[in-house]
N, CA, C and O atoms as a MOPAC input file, in Angstrom:
PM7 MOZYME 1SCF
protein

 N     48.03100 1    53.55400 1   -11.26300 1
 C     47.11900 1    53.01900 1   -12.42700 1
 C     47.66100 1    51.66000 1   -12.64900 1
 O     48.84200 1    51.35000 1   -12.48800 1
 N     46.59500 1    50.78100 1   -13.07500 1
 C     46.90100 1    49.25600 1   -13.65200 1
 C     46.46700 1    49.39200 1   -15.09000 1
 O     45.49800 1    50.06700 1   -15.43800 1
 N     47.30600 1    48.65400 1   -15.96400 1
 C     47.06300 1    48.40100 1   -17.23500 1
 C     47.10300 1    46.97300 1   -17.67400 1
 O     47.80700 1    46.18800 1   -17.03800 1
 N     46.45600 1    46.59300 1   -18.63700 1
 C     46.57900 1    45.28700 1   -19.20600 1
 C     46.40100 1    45.43700 1   -20.72200 1
 O     45.83600 1    46.43700 1   -21.16500 1
 N     46.83900 1    44.52800 1   -21.48500 1
 C     46.66400 1    44.62400 1   -22.98600 1
 C     46.16600 1    43.22400 1   -23.46700 1
 O     46.26300 1    42.16300 1   -22.85000 1
 N     45.60500 1    43.44400 1   -24.71800 1
 C     45.22000 1    42.39000 1   -25.56900 1
 C     45.43700 1    42.79100 1   -27.01900 1
 O     45.39500 1    43.97300 1   -27.36000 1
 N     45.69700 1    41.67500 1   -27.97200 1
 C     45.82000 1    42.02900 1   -29.23200 1
 C     44.56300 1    41.69200 1   -30.01100 1
 O     43.85100 1    40.73500 1   -29.70800 1
 N     44.31000 1    42.52500 1   -31.04400 1
 C     43.07700 1    42.28500 1   -31.92700 1
 C     43.83800 1    42.02100 1   -33.44000 1
 O     44.57000 1    42.83600 1   -34.00200 1
 N     43.51800 1    40.84000 1   -33.87800 1
 C     43.88200 1    40.44300 1   -35.30100 1
 C     42.93800 1    40.31200 1   -36.23200 1
 O     42.00000 1    39.55500 1   -35.97900 1
 N     42.97400 1    40.96100 1   -37.40900 1
 C     41.98000 1    40.75200 1   -38.42100 1
 C     42.65400 1    40.18600 1   -39.59800 1
 O     43.57900 1    40.83200 1   -40.08900 1
 N     42.27300 1    38.94600 1   -40.16400 1
 C     42.93100 1    38.26000 1   -41.26200 1
 C     41.82800 1    37.99600 1   -42.36700 1
 O     40.65700 1    37.69200 1   -42.14200 1
 N     42.39900 1    38.16100 1   -43.54500 1
 C     41.53800 1    37.89000 1   -44.60200 1
 C     42.35800 1    36.85400 1   -45.57100 1
 O     43.58500 1    36.91400 1   -45.65300 1
 N     41.58800 1    35.91500 1   -46.28600 1
 C     42.24100 1    34.86300 1   -47.02100 1
 C     43.15500 1    35.65300 1   -48.15200 1
 O     44.15100 1    35.07000 1   -48.57900 1
 N     42.86200 1    36.82300 1   -48.58500 1
 C     43.76200 1    37.27700 1   -49.59100 1
 C     43.43900 1    38.81800 1   -49.96500 1
 O     44.26100 1    39.55000 1   -50.51600 1
 N     42.26700 1    39.17100 1   -49.63200 1
 C     41.85800 1    40.60600 1   -49.78400 1
 C     40.72800 1    40.95800 1   -48.98000 1
 O     39.88200 1    40.12400 1   -48.65700 1
 N     40.67800 1    42.26400 1   -48.61700 1
 C     39.52000 1    42.77700 1   -47.79500 1
 C     39.76600 1    44.08800 1   -47.24800 1
 O     40.91100 1    44.49900 1   -47.05900 1
 N     38.71900 1    44.76700 1   -46.98500 1
 C     38.68300 1    45.98000 1   -46.22500 1
 C     38.03300 1    45.57400 1   -44.83300 1
 O     37.44700 1    44.49500 1   -44.74300 1
 N     38.13000 1    46.39000 1   -43.80100 1
 C     37.45600 1    46.01800 1   -42.60000 1
 C     37.35900 1    47.24900 1   -41.69000 1
 O     37.92300 1    48.31200 1   -41.94800 1
 N     36.64800 1    47.04100 1   -40.67200 1
 C     36.51800 1    47.93500 1   -39.40800 1
 C     36.37100 1    47.26600 1   -38.26300 1
 O     35.68300 1    46.25900 1   -38.43300 1
 N     36.74000 1    47.41600 1   -37.15800 1
 C     36.45100 1    46.79900 1   -35.77500 1
 C     35.96700 1    47.97500 1   -35.06100 1
 O     36.57300 1    49.04700 1   -35.03300 1
 N     34.73800 1    47.71500 1   -34.42300 1
 C     34.19700 1    48.69900 1   -33.38000 1
 C     34.26600 1    48.18100 1   -32.18500 1
 O     34.39400 1    46.95800 1   -32.12300 1
 N     34.20500 1    48.91000 1   -31.02300 1
 C     34.22500 1    48.60700 1   -29.63500 1
 C     33.15300 1    49.26800 1   -28.77200 1
 O     32.81400 1    50.41400 1   -29.06800 1
 N     32.63900 1    48.70600 1   -27.82300 1
 C     31.66300 1    49.31800 1   -26.79300 1
 C     31.71200 1    48.46300 1   -25.41200 1
 O     32.00300 1    47.26700 1   -25.40900 1
 N     31.42500 1    49.13400 1   -24.34300 1
 C     31.32400 1    48.53900 1   -23.02200 1
 C     29.85700 1    48.26400 1   -22.81700 1
 O     28.99100 1    49.07800 1   -23.13600 1
 N     29.59200 1    47.02200 1   -22.24000 1
 C     28.42100 1    46.71600 1   -21.81500 1
 C     28.24900 1    47.25700 1   -20.26400 1
 O     28.23400 1    46.52300 1   -19.27600 1
 N     28.14200 1    48.47400 1   -20.26000 1
 C     28.00100 1    49.09000 1   -18.85200 1
 C     29.37100 1    49.37500 1   -18.26200 1
 O     30.37200 1    48.75700 1   -18.62500 1
 N     29.38600 1    50.36000 1   -17.31200 1
 C     30.72600 1    50.73600 1   -16.68900 1
 C     31.40200 1    49.66900 1   -15.88500 1
 O     30.78400 1    48.61700 1   -15.72500 1
 N     32.67000 1    49.81400 1   -15.32400 1
 C     33.12600 1    48.92000 1   -14.45400 1
 C     32.23100 1    48.85700 1   -13.19500 1
 O     31.99100 1    49.94300 1   -12.66800 1
 N     31.73600 1    47.82200 1   -12.67200 1
 C     31.02200 1    47.89800 1   -11.58500 1
 C     31.18100 1    46.56100 1   -10.78500 1
 O     31.75000 1    45.62300 1   -11.34200 1
 N     30.70100 1    46.42200 1    -9.48500 1
 C     30.72900 1    45.26200 1    -8.72300 1
 C     29.46900 1    44.36400 1    -9.14900 1
 O     28.47600 1    44.83700 1    -9.70200 1
 N     29.63000 1    43.03900 1    -8.83100 1
 C     28.58500 1    42.07500 1    -9.44900 1
 C     27.10000 1    42.65800 1    -8.76200 1
 O     26.05400 1    42.44300 1    -9.37400 1
 N     27.08800 1    43.27200 1    -7.69000 1
 C     25.90100 1    43.77900 1    -7.21500 1
 C     25.57000 1    45.04500 1    -7.82100 1
 O     24.43400 1    45.46900 1    -7.61200 1
 N     26.33500 1    45.70800 1    -8.51500 1
 C     26.04300 1    47.10700 1    -9.19200 1
 C     26.03200 1    48.16800 1    -8.22300 1
 O     25.63500 1    49.29100 1    -8.53300 1
 N     26.47300 1    47.86300 1    -6.97900 1
 C     26.35300 1    48.83800 1    -5.94000 1
 C     27.56900 1    50.03600 1    -6.10100 1
 O     27.45300 1    51.18400 1    -5.67000 1
 N     28.58200 1    49.57600 1    -6.71600 1
 C     29.85800 1    50.48100 1    -6.70900 1
 C     30.22900 1    50.45000 1    -8.21500 1
 O     30.14700 1    49.43500 1    -8.90700 1
 N     30.64800 1    51.67400 1    -8.65700 1
 C     31.02200 1    51.91100 1   -10.14100 1
 C     32.34000 1    52.54900 1   -10.11300 1
 O     32.61600 1    53.41700 1    -9.28600 1
 N     33.17600 1    52.12300 1   -11.02400 1
 C     34.41400 1    52.82800 1   -11.47200 1
 C     34.01600 1    53.73500 1   -12.70400 1
 O     33.74700 1    53.09000 1   -13.71700 1
 N     33.93800 1    54.93500 1   -12.79600 1
 C     33.57800 1    55.81000 1   -13.87700 1
 C     34.64500 1    55.49600 1   -15.02800 1
 O     35.75100 1    54.97100 1   -14.89800 1
 N     34.04900 1    55.93600 1   -16.13100 1
 C     34.96800 1    56.14800 1   -17.39000 1
 C     35.91800 1    57.30400 1   -17.15000 1
 O     35.64500 1    58.25100 1   -16.41200 1
 N     36.97800 1    57.17600 1   -17.77600 1
 C     38.01600 1    58.38300 1   -17.63500 1
 C     37.49500 1    59.51900 1   -18.44300 1
 O     36.73400 1    59.40300 1   -19.40400 1
 N     38.00800 1    60.70300 1   -17.93000 1
 C     38.01400 1    61.96700 1   -18.56200 1
 C     39.40200 1    62.35200 1   -19.05900 1
 O     39.58900 1    63.38800 1   -19.69600 1
 N     40.40900 1    61.45600 1   -18.73900 1
 C     41.75000 1    61.72000 1   -19.09300 1
 C     42.21500 1    62.69400 1   -18.07600 1
 O     41.72700 1    62.62600 1   -16.94800 1
 N     43.18100 1    63.66800 1   -18.37500 1
 C     43.66800 1    64.63800 1   -17.24900 1
 C     42.67800 1    65.52500 1   -17.01700 1
 O     42.82200 1    66.21500 1   -16.00800 1
 N     41.48800 1    65.73700 1   -17.82500 1
 C     40.59000 1    66.81700 1   -17.54900 1
 C     41.10900 1    68.22700 1   -18.13600 1
 O     42.07200 1    68.29900 1   -18.90000 1
 N     40.44100 1    69.22800 1   -17.73900 1
 C     40.86200 1    70.64500 1   -18.20600 1
 C     40.91300 1    70.67000 1   -19.67100 1
 O     39.94600 1    70.30500 1   -20.34000 1
 N     42.03400 1    71.09800 1   -20.20600 1
 C     42.16800 1    71.05200 1   -21.52800 1
 C     42.49300 1    69.91400 1   -22.16300 1
 O     42.68700 1    69.91500 1   -23.37900 1
 N     42.59600 1    68.74300 1   -21.37400 1
 C     43.03700 1    67.51300 1   -21.90900 1
 C     42.01300 1    66.41500 1   -21.64300 1
 O     42.32900 1    65.31200 1   -21.19900 1
 N     40.81100 1    66.76900 1   -21.93200 1
 C     39.55300 1    65.87600 1   -21.63800 1
 C     39.53100 1    64.98100 1   -22.91800 1
 O     39.70900 1    65.42400 1   -24.05200 1
 N     39.27600 1    63.58900 1   -22.59000 1
 C     39.03700 1    62.68800 1   -23.48600 1
 C     37.44600 1    62.25900 1   -23.68700 1
 O     36.70700 1    62.52700 1   -22.74000 1
 N     36.99600 1    61.76100 1   -24.58100 1
 C     35.55000 1    61.24000 1   -24.83100 1
 C     35.64000 1    59.90000 1   -25.42600 1
 O     36.70000 1    59.29900 1   -25.60400 1
 N     34.50000 1    59.47600 1   -25.71600 1
 C     34.32600 1    58.32400 1   -26.60500 1
 C     34.95200 1    58.35400 1   -28.03000 1
 O     35.37000 1    57.36800 1   -28.63700 1
 N     34.94800 1    59.59000 1   -28.45000 1
 C     35.48700 1    59.77100 1   -29.85100 1
 C     36.71600 1    60.58200 1   -30.03900 1
 O     37.20600 1    60.72600 1   -31.15900 1
 N     37.27700 1    61.16800 1   -28.86600 1
 C     38.45300 1    61.98600 1   -28.78300 1
 C     39.42600 1    61.46300 1   -27.82900 1
 O     39.15600 1    61.37000 1   -26.63100 1
 N     40.58700 1    61.10900 1   -28.34100 1
 C     41.70800 1    60.62000 1   -27.41400 1
 C     42.37600 1    61.92700 1   -26.78900 1
 O     42.40500 1    63.00800 1   -27.37700 1
 N     42.82600 1    61.72700 1   -25.71600 1
 C     43.72500 1    62.85400 1   -25.10200 1
 C     44.66700 1    62.31300 1   -23.93900 1
 O     44.45700 1    61.21000 1   -23.43400 1
 N     45.65000 1    63.08700 1   -23.55900 1
 C     46.53900 1    62.70800 1   -22.54400 1
 C     46.16800 1    62.30300 1   -21.26700 1
 O     45.60300 1    63.15800 1   -20.58400 1
 N     46.36100 1    61.13500 1   -20.75000 1
 C     45.95900 1    60.64900 1   -19.41000 1
 C     47.09400 1    60.20400 1   -18.66500 1
 O     47.34800 1    58.99900 1   -18.65800 1
 N     47.92500 1    61.13900 1   -17.93600 1
 C     49.09500 1    60.85900 1   -17.18100 1
 C     48.96900 1    61.19700 1   -15.77400 1
 O     49.78100 1    60.77100 1   -14.95200 1
 N     47.94800 1    61.97500 1   -15.44200 1
 C     47.68100 1    62.43000 1   -14.04400 1
 C     47.40500 1    61.26700 1   -13.05700 1
 O     46.49200 1    60.52300 1   -13.41200 1
 N     47.99100 1    60.97800 1   -11.93500 1
 C     47.99300 1    60.04300 1   -11.06900 1
 C     46.45800 1    60.26800 1   -10.12900 1
 O     45.90000 1    59.41800 1    -9.43600 1
 N     46.06900 1    61.56000 1   -10.35600 1
 C     44.78500 1    61.81000 1    -9.67300 1
 C     43.60700 1    61.95800 1   -10.45800 1
 O     42.51400 1    62.33100 1   -10.03200 1
 N     43.89100 1    61.64200 1   -11.63900 1
 C     42.71000 1    61.58900 1   -12.56500 1
 C     42.15400 1    60.16400 1   -12.80700 1
 O     42.74500 1    59.34200 1   -13.50900 1
 N     40.91900 1    59.91300 1   -12.14800 1
 C     40.57800 1    58.43800 1   -11.99800 1
 C     39.69600 1    57.95200 1   -13.12000 1
 O     39.18800 1    58.74700 1   -13.91100 1
 N     39.51300 1    56.65400 1   -13.19000 1
 C     38.41200 1    56.09200 1   -14.25300 1
 C     39.19900 1    54.83500 1   -14.97400 1
 O     40.22600 1    54.25100 1   -14.62900 1
 N     38.38200 1    54.65300 1   -16.03700 1
 C     38.63600 1    53.38000 1   -16.94300 1
 C     38.80900 1    53.82100 1   -18.30100 1
 O     37.99700 1    54.66000 1   -18.68900 1
 N     39.72400 1    53.42300 1   -19.13300 1
 C     39.87500 1    53.83000 1   -20.51500 1
 C     40.63600 1    52.80600 1   -21.23300 1
 O     40.97600 1    51.73200 1   -20.73900 1
 N     40.92000 1    53.25400 1   -22.60200 1
 C     41.80800 1    52.47700 1   -23.48600 1
 C     42.70800 1    53.22900 1   -24.32900 1
 O     42.49200 1    54.42000 1   -24.55400 1
 N     43.77900 1    52.56900 1   -24.84700 1
 C     44.60100 1    53.18100 1   -25.81100 1
 C     44.73800 1    52.15500 1   -26.84900 1
 O     44.56900 1    50.97200 1   -26.55300 1
 N     45.06000 1    52.54900 1   -28.15500 1
 C     45.27800 1    51.55900 1   -29.31500 1
 C     46.51800 1    51.95700 1   -29.94300 1
 O     46.91800 1    53.11600 1   -30.05900 1
 N     47.14400 1    50.81300 1   -30.37400 1
 C     48.47200 1    50.94300 1   -31.08000 1
 C     48.49800 1    49.97600 1   -32.23000 1
 O     47.67800 1    49.05800 1   -32.25600 1
 N     49.41600 1    50.13000 1   -33.21100 1
 C     49.44700 1    48.98800 1   -34.33300 1
 C     48.83100 1    49.19500 1   -35.51800 1
 O     48.23800 1    50.25700 1   -35.70500 1
 N     48.87600 1    48.31100 1   -36.39700 1
 C     48.21000 1    48.26000 1   -37.79300 1
 C     46.66100 1    48.65400 1   -37.60800 1
 O     45.91800 1    48.05900 1   -36.82700 1
 N     46.29000 1    49.66800 1   -38.37500 1
 C     44.98300 1    49.91000 1   -38.28700 1
 C     44.37700 1    50.82600 1   -37.16100 1
 O     43.22700 1    51.25100 1   -37.27900 1
 N     45.13000 1    51.11800 1   -36.10600 1
 C     44.63100 1    51.76200 1   -35.00800 1
 C     44.35400 1    53.27900 1   -35.43100 1
 O     45.02600 1    53.82900 1   -36.30300 1
 N     43.36500 1    53.88000 1   -34.78000 1
 C     42.89400 1    55.23700 1   -35.27600 1
 C     44.02300 1    56.23600 1   -35.00100 1
 O     44.79600 1    56.08500 1   -34.05500 1
 N     44.09300 1    57.24300 1   -35.84300 1
 C     45.17200 1    58.31800 1   -35.69100 1
 C     45.16200 1    59.14200 1   -34.42500 1
 O     46.16400 1    59.72100 1   -34.00400 1
 N     43.98500 1    59.16600 1   -33.84500 1
 C     44.00800 1    60.04600 1   -32.67600 1
 C     44.82000 1    59.53600 1   -31.34900 1
 O     45.06700 1    60.22200 1   -30.35700 1
 N     45.14500 1    58.29400 1   -31.54800 1
 C     46.28800 1    57.86800 1   -30.29200 1
 C     47.73100 1    58.19500 1   -30.66100 1
 O     48.51900 1    57.38400 1   -31.14900 1
 N     47.97900 1    59.41000 1   -30.38900 1
 C     49.36900 1    59.93900 1   -30.88400 1
 C     50.53800 1    58.99200 1   -30.25400 1
 O     51.50700 1    58.62000 1   -30.91600 1
 N     50.34100 1    58.68300 1   -29.01700 1
 C     51.36700 1    57.68400 1   -28.44900 1
 C     50.68000 1    57.16100 1   -27.25800 1
 O     49.47100 1    57.33900 1   -27.10900 1
 N     51.50700 1    56.42800 1   -26.27700 1
 C     50.93200 1    55.44600 1   -25.22700 1
 C     50.21200 1    56.34900 1   -24.17400 1
 O     49.45200 1    55.79700 1   -23.37900 1
 N     50.40000 1    57.68600 1   -24.11700 1
 C     49.79900 1    58.49800 1   -23.10200 1
 C     48.39700 1    58.96900 1   -23.50200 1
 O     47.74500 1    59.67900 1   -22.73600 1
 N     47.88600 1    58.54700 1   -24.79900 1
 C     46.58500 1    58.98700 1   -25.17100 1
 C     45.61600 1    57.95200 1   -24.89600 1
 O     45.88900 1    56.79900 1   -25.23100 1
 N     44.40800 1    58.24000 1   -24.27500 1
 C     43.39800 1    57.35200 1   -24.03500 1
 C     41.89700 1    58.03300 1   -24.43400 1
 O     41.69700 1    59.24600 1   -24.48900 1
 N     40.99200 1    57.09100 1   -24.67100 1
 C     39.85500 1    57.33300 1   -24.85300 1
 C     38.91500 1    56.50100 1   -23.74400 1
 O     39.41200 1    55.60100 1   -23.06800 1
 N     37.47700 1    56.89800 1   -23.61900 1
 C     36.57500 1    56.04600 1   -22.92900 1
 C     35.74800 1    55.24500 1   -23.71800 1
 O     35.22500 1    55.74500 1   -24.71300 1
 N     35.53700 1    53.99400 1   -23.40300 1
 C     34.53700 1    53.10100 1   -24.27700 1
 C     33.07900 1    53.75500 1   -24.30300 1
 O     32.55900 1    54.26600 1   -23.31100 1
 N     32.53900 1    53.68000 1   -25.45200 1
 C     31.11900 1    54.07900 1   -25.43600 1
 C     30.36000 1    52.96200 1   -24.80700 1
 O     30.64800 1    51.78500 1   -25.02300 1
 N     29.37000 1    53.34600 1   -24.01100 1
 C     28.52800 1    52.47500 1   -23.21600 1
 C     27.20600 1    52.03100 1   -23.92800 1
 O     26.38200 1    52.86300 1   -24.30800 1
 N     27.05100 1    50.77200 1   -24.08000 1
 C     25.81400 1    50.28100 1   -24.83900 1
 C     24.64300 1    50.52700 1   -23.94200 1
 O     23.56400 1    50.68300 1   -24.51300 1
 N     24.66400 1    50.58200 1   -22.79800 1
 C     23.68800 1    50.59000 1   -21.66600 1
 C     22.96100 1    51.95600 1   -21.73800 1
 O     21.83900 1    52.14100 1   -21.26700 1
 N     23.69100 1    52.87800 1   -22.35900 1
 C     23.12200 1    54.24700 1   -22.36600 1
 C     23.04200 1    54.78300 1   -23.86500 1
 O     23.00300 1    55.98100 1   -24.14400 1
 N     23.02500 1    53.82100 1   -24.72500 1
 C     22.83700 1    53.93900 1   -26.22000 1
 C     23.92000 1    54.92900 1   -26.74800 1
 O     23.59700 1    55.96000 1   -27.33900 1
 N     25.07500 1    54.62000 1   -26.54000 1
 C     26.14800 1    55.37600 1   -27.09700 1
 C     26.64500 1    54.70900 1   -28.34300 1
 O     26.66400 1    53.47900 1   -28.30700 1
 N     27.05800 1    55.31300 1   -29.46100 1
 C     27.56200 1    54.52000 1   -30.66400 1
 C     28.72900 1    53.94000 1   -30.54500 1
 O     29.68400 1    54.58400 1   -30.11000 1
 N     28.84600 1    52.65200 1   -30.90500 1
 C     30.35000 1    51.95500 1   -30.94000 1
 C     31.35500 1    52.74400 1   -31.62300 1
 O     31.12700 1    53.35100 1   -32.66900 1
 N     32.57400 1    52.72800 1   -30.96600 1
 C     33.66700 1    53.55900 1   -31.70100 1
 C     34.69800 1    52.54000 1   -32.48600 1
 O     35.06200 1    51.41700 1   -32.13400 1
 N     35.05200 1    53.29500 1   -33.66500 1
 C     35.97800 1    52.37000 1   -34.49000 1
 C     37.28800 1    52.40200 1   -33.77600 1
 O     37.80800 1    53.45300 1   -33.40100 1
 N     37.82400 1    51.17000 1   -33.59500 1
 C     39.06100 1    51.04600 1   -32.89300 1
 C     40.21900 1    50.39100 1   -33.79500 1
 O     41.36800 1    50.23200 1   -33.38200 1
 N     39.80500 1    50.05900 1   -34.98400 1
 C     40.83400 1    49.48100 1   -36.10000 1
 C     40.13900 1    49.47900 1   -37.21700 1
 O     38.94600 1    49.18100 1   -37.16400 1
 N     40.74600 1    49.80800 1   -38.43300 1
 C     40.21500 1    49.80500 1   -39.72700 1
 C     41.23900 1    49.86300 1   -40.76700 1
 O     42.37800 1    50.27400 1   -40.54700 1
 N     40.85200 1    49.47500 1   -41.83300 1
 C     41.69100 1    49.76600 1   -43.16300 1
 C     40.71700 1    49.91400 1   -44.36100 1
 O     39.75900 1    49.15200 1   -44.48700 1
 N     40.99600 1    50.95900 1   -45.27700 1
 C     40.19300 1    51.07000 1   -46.29700 1
 C     40.94700 1    50.40500 1   -47.47800 1
 O     40.41400 1    50.31300 1   -48.58400 1
 N     42.07600 1    49.98700 1   -47.24900 1
 C     42.96900 1    49.26200 1   -48.21600 1
 C     42.80400 1    47.78300 1   -48.26500 1
 O     42.36200 1    47.25400 1   -47.24500 1
 N     43.09000 1    47.03400 1   -49.28600 1
 C     43.05700 1    45.58500 1   -49.27200 1
 C     43.95800 1    45.16200 1   -48.37000 1
 O     45.10500 1    45.59400 1   -48.49000 1
 N     43.68200 1    44.33300 1   -47.39400 1
 C     44.55700 1    44.00300 1   -46.20600 1
 C     44.51300 1    42.51500 1   -46.01500 1
 O     43.40000 1    42.02200 1   -45.83300 1
 N     45.49700 1    41.77700 1   -46.02900 1
 C     45.48400 1    40.26800 1   -45.86500 1
 C     45.39600 1    39.96400 1   -44.25600 1
 O     44.71400 1    39.02200 1   -43.85300 1
 N     46.12600 1    40.81600 1   -43.35800 1
 C     46.34300 1    40.65400 1   -41.99500 1
 C     46.90000 1    41.97100 1   -41.39700 1
 O     47.86700 1    42.63200 1   -41.77700 1
 N     46.01800 1    42.19400 1   -40.33100 1
 C     46.45000 1    43.29800 1   -39.29800 1
 C     46.40900 1    42.93700 1   -37.84300 1
 O     45.66500 1    42.04200 1   -37.44200 1
 N     47.19200 1    43.61500 1   -37.05100 1
 C     47.14300 1    43.52800 1   -35.69200 1
 C     47.36400 1    44.72900 1   -34.99500 1
 O     48.23300 1    45.52900 1   -35.34200 1
 N     46.48600 1    44.92900 1   -33.85100 1
 C     46.60200 1    46.11700 1   -33.07200 1
 C     46.49100 1    45.77100 1   -31.65900 1
 O     45.89700 1    44.73800 1   -31.35300 1
 N     47.04400 1    46.59200 1   -30.68600 1
 C     47.15300 1    46.28700 1   -29.30000 1
 C     46.15300 1    47.17300 1   -28.68500 1
 O     46.13800 1    48.37200 1   -28.96700 1
 N     45.28000 1    46.62500 1   -27.82400 1
 C     44.42200 1    47.56500 1   -26.90300 1
 C     45.10900 1    47.56400 1   -25.51800 1
 O     45.47400 1    46.53300 1   -24.95200 1
 N     45.25300 1    48.81700 1   -25.02300 1
 C     45.78700 1    48.81000 1   -23.57300 1
 C     44.57100 1    49.41500 1   -22.73500 1
 O     44.13200 1    50.55300 1   -22.89700 1
 N     44.09600 1    48.48600 1   -21.82100 1
 C     43.07800 1    49.03500 1   -20.91700 1
 C     43.82500 1    49.54100 1   -19.73800 1
 O     44.83900 1    48.98100 1   -19.32300 1
 N     43.31600 1    50.60400 1   -19.20700 1
 C     43.91800 1    51.32900 1   -17.97400 1
 C     42.83900 1    51.59000 1   -17.03900 1
 O     41.76300 1    52.01000 1   -17.46700 1
 N     43.06000 1    51.34500 1   -15.58800 1
 C     42.16500 1    51.71200 1   -14.63700 1
 C     43.07800 1    52.50500 1   -13.48200 1
 O     44.16900 1    52.10900 1   -13.07200 1
 N     42.49700 1    53.51400 1   -13.12200 1
 C     43.19600 1    54.37200 1   -12.20300 1
 C     42.19200 1    54.64600 1   -11.20400 1
 O     41.22400 1    55.36400 1   -11.45800 1
 N     42.40800 1    54.01400 1    -9.89000 1
 C     41.30500 1    53.94400 1    -8.93200 1
 C     41.51300 1    54.78000 1    -7.74900 1
 O     42.57000 1    54.66300 1    -7.12900 1
 N     40.57500 1    55.64900 1    -7.35100 1
 C     40.66200 1    56.39700 1    -6.10200 1
 C     40.89600 1    55.67900 1    -4.96800 1
 O     40.29600 1    54.60900 1    -4.86800 1
 N     41.75600 1    56.07600 1    -3.93500 1
 C     42.09600 1    55.40400 1    -2.72500 1
 C     40.62100 1    55.28300 1    -1.87400 1
 O     40.43800 1    54.44000 1    -0.99500 1
 N     39.71500 1    56.17700 1    -2.25700 1
 C     38.46500 1    55.97100 1    -1.45200 1
 C     37.38900 1    55.18200 1    -2.14100 1
 O     36.26100 1    55.12300 1    -1.65100 1
 N     37.69600 1    54.58200 1    -3.24700 1
 C     36.75200 1    53.62600 1    -3.92700 1
 C     36.53500 1    52.35600 1    -3.14700 1
 O     37.42500 1    51.76200 1    -2.53900 1
 N     35.37000 1    52.02100 1    -3.21400 1
 C     35.16700 1    50.73700 1    -2.24100 1
 C     35.85500 1    49.49900 1    -2.99300 1
 O     35.84400 1    49.24500 1    -4.19700 1
 N     36.48000 1    48.77500 1    -1.89300 1
 C     37.14000 1    47.64100 1    -2.26000 1
 C     36.22300 1    46.44900 1    -2.82100 1
 O     35.10200 1    46.24500 1    -2.35600 1
 N     36.72000 1    45.75700 1    -3.74600 1
 C     36.00200 1    44.52900 1    -4.20700 1
 C     36.38500 1    44.30800 1    -5.77600 1
 O     37.26800 1    44.91700 1    -6.38000 1
 N     35.51600 1    43.28900 1    -6.30900 1
 C     35.89600 1    42.77600 1    -7.60300 1
 C     34.84200 1    43.71600 1    -8.65000 1
 O     33.63100 1    43.82600 1    -8.45800 1
 N     35.51300 1    44.28000 1    -9.65600 1
 C     34.72300 1    45.00300 1   -10.62100 1
 C     34.95700 1    44.46700 1   -11.80700 1
 O     36.05400 1    43.97800 1   -12.07700 1
 N     33.88500 1    44.49700 1   -12.71000 1
 C     33.93800 1    43.94200 1   -14.05800 1
 C     33.03200 1    44.54300 1   -15.16700 1
 O     32.08900 1    45.22600 1   -14.76600 1
 N     33.16600 1    44.40600 1   -16.32700 1
 C     32.44200 1    44.94400 1   -17.47200 1
 C     32.97000 1    43.91100 1   -18.73100 1
 O     33.96000 1    43.17900 1   -18.72800 1
 N     32.11400 1    44.08300 1   -19.63900 1
 C     32.32000 1    43.33200 1   -20.98500 1
 C     32.63000 1    44.52300 1   -21.90400 1
 O     32.12600 1    45.64700 1   -21.90000 1
 N     33.64100 1    43.97000 1   -22.74000 1
 C     33.96800 1    44.94700 1   -23.90100 1
 C     33.61300 1    44.16200 1   -24.98300 1
 O     34.14300 1    43.05100 1   -25.02300 1
 N     32.73500 1    44.50700 1   -26.00100 1
 C     32.32000 1    43.86100 1   -27.27100 1
 C     33.09200 1    44.47800 1   -28.47600 1
 O     33.00900 1    45.67400 1   -28.75600 1
 N     33.74700 1    43.70100 1   -29.08000 1
 C     34.51600 1    44.06700 1   -30.30800 1
 C     33.84900 1    43.43100 1   -31.54000 1
 O     33.72100 1    42.20900 1   -31.60900 1
 N     33.43100 1    44.24700 1   -32.49800 1
 C     32.86300 1    43.72700 1   -33.72100 1
 C     33.54700 1    43.96700 1   -34.91800 1
 O     33.78300 1    45.13800 1   -35.21800 1
 N     33.91300 1    43.03900 1   -35.66600 1
 C     34.79700 1    43.12500 1   -36.89500 1
 C     33.79400 1    43.05500 1   -38.00900 1
 O     32.99200 1    42.12400 1   -38.09700 1
 N     33.84900 1    44.03500 1   -38.84400 1
 C     32.92700 1    44.06400 1   -40.10500 1
 C     33.76100 1    44.24000 1   -41.48800 1
 O     34.38800 1    45.25200 1   -41.80200 1
 N     33.64100 1    43.07100 1   -42.23600 1
 C     34.41500 1    43.12300 1   -43.45900 1
 C     33.68000 1    44.07300 1   -44.64300 1
 O     32.50800 1    44.43200 1   -44.52400 1
 N     34.36500 1    44.36700 1   -45.58800 1
 C     33.74100 1    44.83000 1   -46.84000 1
 C     34.70800 1    44.46100 1   -48.04200 1
 O     35.92200 1    44.31000 1   -47.90500 1
 N     34.00900 1    44.33400 1   -49.24900 1
 C     34.86900 1    43.80000 1   -50.36400 1
 C     34.54200 1    44.72700 1   -51.45400 1
 O     35.07200 1    44.59500 1   -52.55700 1

C-alpha cells in the first residue's frame, strides 16, 4: 500500500464552532476513465468500512482507496492509524462526510488526513487521479 498525508487547519479570529466535510469527485481513475481503482471496503468480512463507518484496513490483499483521520476535531471512529473509511462520491450523489468538527468555541484546530491506496498487481498500469473536496462551514 501507498500512503500520503495532508494537514487540514481551521482557524478563527477568536471564537467559533465548525465542521469540515469531504467527498471525492468520482473514484480514482485514469484520465480516459477506462480504468478505476475502487474505494476500499477495508479488510472486509466483519471489518468492512463504508463512507460513514471506519474499520481496520491492514490486509495487503484488500485493495482500494480510502482515508484515515487523526488530530484535533477528527471523528471518534478512527480508533487508531489502522482504521479507514471510503470517501463519499459526489458523482453518485452520496452525502459528504464530516471529517473534522468542534461544537466548542475553538480558535484553531489541525487534523491530518492519511490517504491510502492498495492496488492489485493485475490493475492496469497508468496515472490515476480524483479530486477530494473539503468544505469548512463555520457557525457562531
